[in-house]
Coordinates of C-alpha atoms in Angstrom, one line a residue:
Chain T
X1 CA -61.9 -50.5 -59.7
X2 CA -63.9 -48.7 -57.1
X3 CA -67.8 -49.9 -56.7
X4 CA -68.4 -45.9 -55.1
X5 CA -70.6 -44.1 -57.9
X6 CA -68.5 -41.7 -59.5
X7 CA -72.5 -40.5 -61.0
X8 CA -73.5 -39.9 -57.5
X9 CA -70.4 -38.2 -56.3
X10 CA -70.6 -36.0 -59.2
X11 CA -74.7 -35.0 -58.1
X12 CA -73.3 -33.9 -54.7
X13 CA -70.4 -32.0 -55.4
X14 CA -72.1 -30.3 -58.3
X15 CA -75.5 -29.6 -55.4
X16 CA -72.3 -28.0 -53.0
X17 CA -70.9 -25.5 -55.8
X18 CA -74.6 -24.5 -56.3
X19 CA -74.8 -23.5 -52.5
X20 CA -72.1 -21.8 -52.8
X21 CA -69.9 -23.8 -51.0
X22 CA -66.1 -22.9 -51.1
X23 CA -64.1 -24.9 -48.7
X24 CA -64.5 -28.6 -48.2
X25 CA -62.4 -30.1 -45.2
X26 CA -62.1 -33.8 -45.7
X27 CA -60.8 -36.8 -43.9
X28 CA -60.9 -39.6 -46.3
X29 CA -62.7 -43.2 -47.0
X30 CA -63.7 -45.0 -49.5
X31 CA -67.2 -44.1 -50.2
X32 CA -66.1 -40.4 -50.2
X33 CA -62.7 -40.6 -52.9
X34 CA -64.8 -39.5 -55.6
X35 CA -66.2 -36.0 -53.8
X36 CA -62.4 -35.4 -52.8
X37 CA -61.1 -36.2 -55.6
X38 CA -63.8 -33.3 -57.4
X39 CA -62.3 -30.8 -54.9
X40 CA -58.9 -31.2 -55.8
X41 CA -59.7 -31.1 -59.1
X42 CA -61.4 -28.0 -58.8
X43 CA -59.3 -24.5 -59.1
X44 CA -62.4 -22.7 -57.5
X45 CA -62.8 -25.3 -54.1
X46 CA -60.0 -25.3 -51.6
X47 CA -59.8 -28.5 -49.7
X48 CA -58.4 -28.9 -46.5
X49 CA -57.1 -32.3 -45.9
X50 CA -57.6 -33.3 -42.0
X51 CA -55.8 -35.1 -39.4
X52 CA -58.8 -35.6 -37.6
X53 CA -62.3 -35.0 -38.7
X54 CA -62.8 -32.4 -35.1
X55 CA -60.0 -29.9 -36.6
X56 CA -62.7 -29.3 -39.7
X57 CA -65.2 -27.8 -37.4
X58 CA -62.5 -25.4 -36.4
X59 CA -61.5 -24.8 -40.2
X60 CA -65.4 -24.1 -41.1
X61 CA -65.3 -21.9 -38.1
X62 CA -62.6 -19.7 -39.5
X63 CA -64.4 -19.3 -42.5
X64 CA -67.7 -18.8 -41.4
X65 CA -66.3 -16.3 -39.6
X66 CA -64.6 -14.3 -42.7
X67 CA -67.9 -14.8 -44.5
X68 CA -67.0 -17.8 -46.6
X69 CA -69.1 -20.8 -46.8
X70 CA -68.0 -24.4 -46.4
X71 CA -68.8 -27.8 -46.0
X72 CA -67.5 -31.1 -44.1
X73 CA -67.0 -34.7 -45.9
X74 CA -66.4 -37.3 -43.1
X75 CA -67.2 -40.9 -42.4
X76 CA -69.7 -41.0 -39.3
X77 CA -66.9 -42.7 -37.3
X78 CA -65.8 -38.6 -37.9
X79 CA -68.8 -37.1 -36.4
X80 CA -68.1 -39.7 -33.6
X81 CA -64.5 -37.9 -33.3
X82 CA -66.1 -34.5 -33.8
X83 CA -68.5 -33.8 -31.1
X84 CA -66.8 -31.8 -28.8
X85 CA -65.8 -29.1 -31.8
X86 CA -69.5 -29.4 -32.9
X87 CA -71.2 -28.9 -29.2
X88 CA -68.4 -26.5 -27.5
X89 CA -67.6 -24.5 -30.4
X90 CA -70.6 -24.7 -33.6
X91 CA -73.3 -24.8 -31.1
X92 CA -72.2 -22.5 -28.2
X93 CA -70.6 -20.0 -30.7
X94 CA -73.6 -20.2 -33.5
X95 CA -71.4 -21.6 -36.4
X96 CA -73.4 -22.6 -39.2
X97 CA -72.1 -26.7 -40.4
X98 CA -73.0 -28.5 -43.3
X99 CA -71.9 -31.9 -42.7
X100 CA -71.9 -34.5 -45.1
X101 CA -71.7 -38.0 -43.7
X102 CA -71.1 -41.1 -45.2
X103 CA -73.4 -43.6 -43.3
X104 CA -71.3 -46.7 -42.7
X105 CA -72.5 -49.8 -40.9
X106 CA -75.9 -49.8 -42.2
X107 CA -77.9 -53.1 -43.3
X108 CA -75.5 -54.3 -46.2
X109 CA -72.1 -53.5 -44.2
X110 CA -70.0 -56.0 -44.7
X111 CA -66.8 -54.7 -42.9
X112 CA -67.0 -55.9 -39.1
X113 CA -65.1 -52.8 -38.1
X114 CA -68.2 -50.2 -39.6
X115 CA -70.6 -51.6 -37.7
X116 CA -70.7 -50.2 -34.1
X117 CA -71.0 -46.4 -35.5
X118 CA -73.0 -47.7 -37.6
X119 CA -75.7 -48.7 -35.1
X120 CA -75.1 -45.0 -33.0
X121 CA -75.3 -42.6 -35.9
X122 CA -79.0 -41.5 -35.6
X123 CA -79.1 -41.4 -32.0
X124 CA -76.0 -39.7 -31.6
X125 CA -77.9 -36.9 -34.3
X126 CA -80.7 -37.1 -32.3
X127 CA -79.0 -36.8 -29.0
X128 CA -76.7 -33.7 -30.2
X129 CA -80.2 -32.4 -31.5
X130 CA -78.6 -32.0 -34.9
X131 CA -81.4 -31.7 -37.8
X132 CA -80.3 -34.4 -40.3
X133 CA -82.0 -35.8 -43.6
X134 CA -80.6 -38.6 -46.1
X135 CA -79.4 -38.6 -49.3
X136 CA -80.2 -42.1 -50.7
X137 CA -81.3 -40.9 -54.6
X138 CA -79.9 -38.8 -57.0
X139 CA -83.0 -37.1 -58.3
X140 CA -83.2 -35.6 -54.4
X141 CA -79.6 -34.2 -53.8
X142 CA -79.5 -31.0 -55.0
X143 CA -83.0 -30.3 -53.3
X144 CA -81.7 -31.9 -49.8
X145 CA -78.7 -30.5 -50.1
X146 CA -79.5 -27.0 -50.7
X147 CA -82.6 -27.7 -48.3
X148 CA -79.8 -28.5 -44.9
X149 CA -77.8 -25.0 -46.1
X150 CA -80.5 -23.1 -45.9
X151 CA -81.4 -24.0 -42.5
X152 CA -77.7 -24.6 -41.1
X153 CA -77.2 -20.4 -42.6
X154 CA -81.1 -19.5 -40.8
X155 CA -80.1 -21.0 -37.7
X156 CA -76.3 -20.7 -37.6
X157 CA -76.3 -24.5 -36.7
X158 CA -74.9 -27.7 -37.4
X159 CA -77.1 -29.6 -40.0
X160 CA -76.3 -33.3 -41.4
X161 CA -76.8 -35.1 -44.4
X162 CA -76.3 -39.0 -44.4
X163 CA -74.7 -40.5 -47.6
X164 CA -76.6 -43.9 -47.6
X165 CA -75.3 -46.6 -49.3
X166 CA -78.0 -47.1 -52.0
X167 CA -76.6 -43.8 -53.0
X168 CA -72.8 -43.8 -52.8
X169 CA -72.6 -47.8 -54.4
X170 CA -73.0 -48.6 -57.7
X171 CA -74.9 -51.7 -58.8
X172 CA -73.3 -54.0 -55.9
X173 CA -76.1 -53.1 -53.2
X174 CA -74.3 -56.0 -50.9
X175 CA -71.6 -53.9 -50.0
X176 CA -68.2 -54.3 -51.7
X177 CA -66.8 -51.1 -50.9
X178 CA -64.5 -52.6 -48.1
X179 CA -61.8 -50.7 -48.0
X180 CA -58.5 -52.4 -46.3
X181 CA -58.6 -55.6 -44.1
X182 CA -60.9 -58.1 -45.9
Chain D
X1 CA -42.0 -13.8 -16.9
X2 CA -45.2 -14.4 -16.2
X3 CA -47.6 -15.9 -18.0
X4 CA -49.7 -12.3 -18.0
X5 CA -46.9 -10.3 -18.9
X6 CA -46.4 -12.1 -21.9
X7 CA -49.7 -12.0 -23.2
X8 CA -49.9 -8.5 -23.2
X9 CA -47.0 -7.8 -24.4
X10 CA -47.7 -10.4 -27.5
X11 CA -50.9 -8.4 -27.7
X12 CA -49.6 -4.9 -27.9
X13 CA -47.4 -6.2 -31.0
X14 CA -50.5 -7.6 -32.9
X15 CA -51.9 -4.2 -32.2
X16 CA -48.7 -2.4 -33.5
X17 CA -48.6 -4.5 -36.6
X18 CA -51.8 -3.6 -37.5
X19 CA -51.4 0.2 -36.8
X20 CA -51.1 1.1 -40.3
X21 CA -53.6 -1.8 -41.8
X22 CA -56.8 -3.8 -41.3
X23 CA -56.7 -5.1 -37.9
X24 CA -55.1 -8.6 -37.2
X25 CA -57.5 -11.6 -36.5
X26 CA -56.4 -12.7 -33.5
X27 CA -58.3 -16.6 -31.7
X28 CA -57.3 -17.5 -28.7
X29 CA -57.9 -20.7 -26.8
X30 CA -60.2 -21.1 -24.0
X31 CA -58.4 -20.9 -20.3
X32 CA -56.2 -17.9 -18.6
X33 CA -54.6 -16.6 -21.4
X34 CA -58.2 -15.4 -22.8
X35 CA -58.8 -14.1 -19.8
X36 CA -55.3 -12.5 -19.4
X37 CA -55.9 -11.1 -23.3
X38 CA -59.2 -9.7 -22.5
X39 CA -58.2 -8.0 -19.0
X40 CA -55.2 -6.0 -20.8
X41 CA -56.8 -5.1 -24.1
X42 CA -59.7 -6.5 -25.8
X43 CA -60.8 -5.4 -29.3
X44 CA -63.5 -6.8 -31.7
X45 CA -60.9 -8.7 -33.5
X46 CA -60.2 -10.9 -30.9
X47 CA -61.8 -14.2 -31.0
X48 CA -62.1 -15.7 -27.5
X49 CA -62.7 -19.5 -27.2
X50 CA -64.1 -20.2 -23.7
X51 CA -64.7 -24.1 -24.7
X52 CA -63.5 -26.1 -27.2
X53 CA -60.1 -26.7 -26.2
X54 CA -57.5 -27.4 -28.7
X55 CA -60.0 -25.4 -31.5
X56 CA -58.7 -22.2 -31.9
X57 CA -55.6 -23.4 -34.0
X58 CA -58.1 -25.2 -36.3
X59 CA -60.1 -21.8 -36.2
X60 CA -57.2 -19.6 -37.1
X61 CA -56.2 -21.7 -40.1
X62 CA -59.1 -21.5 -41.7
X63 CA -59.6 -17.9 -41.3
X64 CA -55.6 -17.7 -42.6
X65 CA -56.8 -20.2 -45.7
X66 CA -59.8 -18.2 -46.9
X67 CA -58.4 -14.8 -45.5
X68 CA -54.9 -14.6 -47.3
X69 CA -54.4 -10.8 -46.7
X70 CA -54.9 -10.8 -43.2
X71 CA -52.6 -11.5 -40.5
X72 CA -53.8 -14.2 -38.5
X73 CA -52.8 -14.8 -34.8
X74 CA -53.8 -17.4 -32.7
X75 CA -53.0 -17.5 -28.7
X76 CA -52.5 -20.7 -27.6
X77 CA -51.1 -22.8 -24.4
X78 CA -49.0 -26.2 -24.0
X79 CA -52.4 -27.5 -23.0
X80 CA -54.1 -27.1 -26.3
X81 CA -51.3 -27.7 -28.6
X82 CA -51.4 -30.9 -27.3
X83 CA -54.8 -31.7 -27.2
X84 CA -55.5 -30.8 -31.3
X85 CA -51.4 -32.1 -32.1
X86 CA -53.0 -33.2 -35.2
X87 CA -53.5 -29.7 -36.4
X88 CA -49.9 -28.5 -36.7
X89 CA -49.6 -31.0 -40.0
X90 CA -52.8 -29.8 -41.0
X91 CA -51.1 -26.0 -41.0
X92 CA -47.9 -27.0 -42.3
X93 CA -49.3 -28.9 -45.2
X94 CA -51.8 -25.9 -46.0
X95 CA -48.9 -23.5 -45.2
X96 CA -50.7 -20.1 -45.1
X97 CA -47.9 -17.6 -44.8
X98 CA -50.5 -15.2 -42.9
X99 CA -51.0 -17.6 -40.0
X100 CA -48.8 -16.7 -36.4
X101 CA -49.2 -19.3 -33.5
X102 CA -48.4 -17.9 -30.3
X103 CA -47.8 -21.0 -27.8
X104 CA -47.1 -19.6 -23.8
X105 CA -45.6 -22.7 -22.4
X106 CA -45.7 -22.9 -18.9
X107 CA -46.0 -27.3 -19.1
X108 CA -48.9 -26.8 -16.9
X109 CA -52.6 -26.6 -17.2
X110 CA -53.3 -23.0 -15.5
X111 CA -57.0 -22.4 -15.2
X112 CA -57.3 -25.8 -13.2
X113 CA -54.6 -25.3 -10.8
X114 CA -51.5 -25.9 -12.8
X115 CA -51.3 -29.9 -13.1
X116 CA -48.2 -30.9 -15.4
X117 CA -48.6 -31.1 -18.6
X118 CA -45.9 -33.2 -20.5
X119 CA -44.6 -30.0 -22.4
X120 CA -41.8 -30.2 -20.5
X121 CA -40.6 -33.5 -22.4
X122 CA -42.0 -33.1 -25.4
X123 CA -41.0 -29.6 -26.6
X124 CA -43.5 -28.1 -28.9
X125 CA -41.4 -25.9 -30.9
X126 CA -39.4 -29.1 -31.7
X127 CA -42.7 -30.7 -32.9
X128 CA -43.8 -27.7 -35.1
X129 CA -40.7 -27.5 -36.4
X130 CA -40.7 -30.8 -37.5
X131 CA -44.2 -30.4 -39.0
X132 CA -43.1 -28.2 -41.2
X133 CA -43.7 -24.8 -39.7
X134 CA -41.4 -22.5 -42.1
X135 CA -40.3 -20.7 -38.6
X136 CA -40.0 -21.7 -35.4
X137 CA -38.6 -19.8 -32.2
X138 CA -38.4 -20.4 -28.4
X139 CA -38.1 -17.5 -26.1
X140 CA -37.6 -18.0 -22.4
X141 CA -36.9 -14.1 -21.1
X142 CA -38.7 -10.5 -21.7
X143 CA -35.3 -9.3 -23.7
X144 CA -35.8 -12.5 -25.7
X145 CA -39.6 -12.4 -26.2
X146 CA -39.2 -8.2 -27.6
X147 CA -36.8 -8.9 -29.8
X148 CA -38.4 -12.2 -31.2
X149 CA -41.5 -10.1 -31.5
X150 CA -40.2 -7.0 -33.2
X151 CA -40.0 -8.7 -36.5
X152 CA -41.9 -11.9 -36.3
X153 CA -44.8 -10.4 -38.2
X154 CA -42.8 -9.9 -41.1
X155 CA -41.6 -13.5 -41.5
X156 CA -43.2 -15.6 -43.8
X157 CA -46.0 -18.1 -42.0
X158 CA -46.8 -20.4 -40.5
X159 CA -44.8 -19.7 -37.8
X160 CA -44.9 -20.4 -34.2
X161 CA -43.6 -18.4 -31.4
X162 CA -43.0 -20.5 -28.3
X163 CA -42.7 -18.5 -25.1
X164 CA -41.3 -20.5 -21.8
X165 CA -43.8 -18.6 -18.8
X166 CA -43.9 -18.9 -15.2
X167 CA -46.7 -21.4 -13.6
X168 CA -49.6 -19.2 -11.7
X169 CA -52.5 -17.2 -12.3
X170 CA -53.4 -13.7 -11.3
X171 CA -55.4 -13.5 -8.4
X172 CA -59.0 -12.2 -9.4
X173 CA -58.4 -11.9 -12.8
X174 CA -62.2 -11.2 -14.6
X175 CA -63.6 -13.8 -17.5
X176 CA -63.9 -12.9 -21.1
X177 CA -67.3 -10.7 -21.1
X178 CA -69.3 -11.0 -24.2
X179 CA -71.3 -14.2 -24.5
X180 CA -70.0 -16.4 -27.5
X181 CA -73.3 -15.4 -29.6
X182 CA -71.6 -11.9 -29.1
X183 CA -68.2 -13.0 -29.6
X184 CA -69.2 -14.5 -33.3
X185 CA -71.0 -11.6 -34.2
X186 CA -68.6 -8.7 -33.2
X187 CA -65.5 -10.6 -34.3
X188 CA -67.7 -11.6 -37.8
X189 CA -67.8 -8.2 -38.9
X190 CA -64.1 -7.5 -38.7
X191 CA -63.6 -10.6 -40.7
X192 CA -65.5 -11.4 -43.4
X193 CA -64.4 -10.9 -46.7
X194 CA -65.1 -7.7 -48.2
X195 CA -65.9 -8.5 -51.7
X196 CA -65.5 -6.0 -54.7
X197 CA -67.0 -6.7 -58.2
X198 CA -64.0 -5.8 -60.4

């Protein structure tokens, strides 16, 4: 029994199809099994399962780049392993990038190994100057979400959303959504 | 044969095999072998990466993922494949037929003077091949490369081409012109989907 909010999950993706997204590159965890889970599920989505998080802003690349819109599900440990793609190649070659992030390592993180990324995620956004808004309620995702494609298509930019917690966990706000190790 | 030679020779067979189609969407990682593609023949459909190492793999399957009617090409080195490994599961797994990965293996890293590489002890074809590329040849003469090259577009992706070239650059060789804003755009426009309502 997963504690990740299948109701929440289901708010996102359906926010993605309604921008239009048609490619979702994923690396998983366990806040983010629902969203993939949609995509396989989904005739009209392909899904592009990663080795590592930086190959997916090469894959949105390629389809930016035949006209076709996508998106990027990763942990923020991902973004971590993603920055050269995202400075060197979205940045320098004006790729629009929705990512969506799950924000591990926040207040409530239980798992020792979440917390480091956890405490650089904003000031790694800030640093890359990556615009960046959260998703923490479900009566704001379609708006937020919609809000960060339309900006990452007017400036052919990167543009994050953070999955908080709040969001992503149903009912257990202390955190159970471990994962392996515990 | 040098590493120049067979870039342009590899180019001049994308070109033929698109004579009588679309053009082929060709990426081609940063370093000499951009540079090399650019000096002998540049064309709009060429997509020149002049950072991002390892990328233009990742670049060229998703343009062979959302673009299944195209031929996609991507120009690569030793130096790259091993840099984004990763991403020959990634295009085995997703197995686009349309996708053609050109690897010149000289086991050395070119633009920076030619420090090894370990290419030379781990052989790349061996690793695609183990992937799951559905084909995978090594070529290590001209006769070898225009045969291999005669017919490789007609075999069924993702396949990889590895092409054993001499270390060395050419002296004064120019740098990929248009900025990468210019790149995108240019290369854009051959690309994107052209979409007919039924």
């Amino acid at each position: 029994m997963s504690p990740v909010s299948t109701t929440s999950s289901r708010v996102i993706y359906d926010a993605l199809k309604a921008c239009g997204i048609r490619l979702m590159s994923a690396l998983p965890e366990t806040w983010l099994v629902h969203l993939i889970r949609m995509a396989e599920d989904d005739p009209e989505m392909i899904l592009v399962r990663l080795a590592k998080e930086e190959e997916g802003v090469g894959i949105s690349a390629g389809a930016h780049l035949a006209g076709v819109k996508s998106a990027m599900l990763m942990q923020n440990h991902g973004l971590l392993a993603s920055i050269n793609g995202i400075v060197s190649c979205a940045q320098l070659y004006r790729i629009p990038l929705l990512m969506l992030v799950s924000y591990r390592g926040e207040l409530g993180e239980r798992d020792p190994w979440q917390t480091e990324g956890g405490g650089v995620t904003e000031d790694i956004l800030r640093a890359l100057r990556i615009p960046f808004v959260m998703l923490e309620q479900p009566d704001h995702v379609a708006q937020r979400i919609a809000d960060a494609q339309t900006l990452a298509l007017a400036s052919n930019k990167p543009v994050a959303l953070l999955l908080r917690r709040g969001l992503m966990i149903e009912e257990d706000g202390a955190g159970r959504a471990g994962g392996a190790g515990r | 044969m040098t590493r120049a030679y067979a870039v342009a020779r590899a180019a001049d067979a994308v070109d033929a095999a698109a004579a009588n189609g679309p053009d082929c969407l060709t990426v081609v990682c940063n370093g000499m072998i951009g540079r090399e593609l650019y000096a002998h023949a540049d064309t709009p459909s060429r997509f020149y990466m002049i950072g991002s190492m390892g990328l233009a793999s990742s670049i060229g399957l998703g343009l062979a993922i959302v673009q299944p009617a195209r031929t996609v090409v991507v120009f690569d080195g030793d130096g790259n494949v091993l840099m984004n490994m990763g991403t020959l599961g990634s295009v085995a797994a997703a197995a686009p037929a349309n996708f053609y990965h050109i690897v010149f293996d000289n086991a050395a890293h070119g633009s920076t003077g030619d420090q090894r590489t370990i290419s030379d002890r781990v052989p790349l074809d061996a690793v695609a091949r183990a992937a799951g590329y559905r084909s995978v040849v090594r070529v290590r003469d001209e006769h070898a490369l225009a045969g291999a090259l005669q017919s490789w577009f007609s075999t069924r992706g993702p396949a990889m081409l590895v092409v054993d070239v001499e270390r060395g650059n050419q002296p004064g060789i120019g740098r990929v012109d248009p900025s990468p804003t210019e790149l995108t755009a240019r290369f854009r426009a051959r690309a994107t989907l052209k979409t007919h309502s039924a």
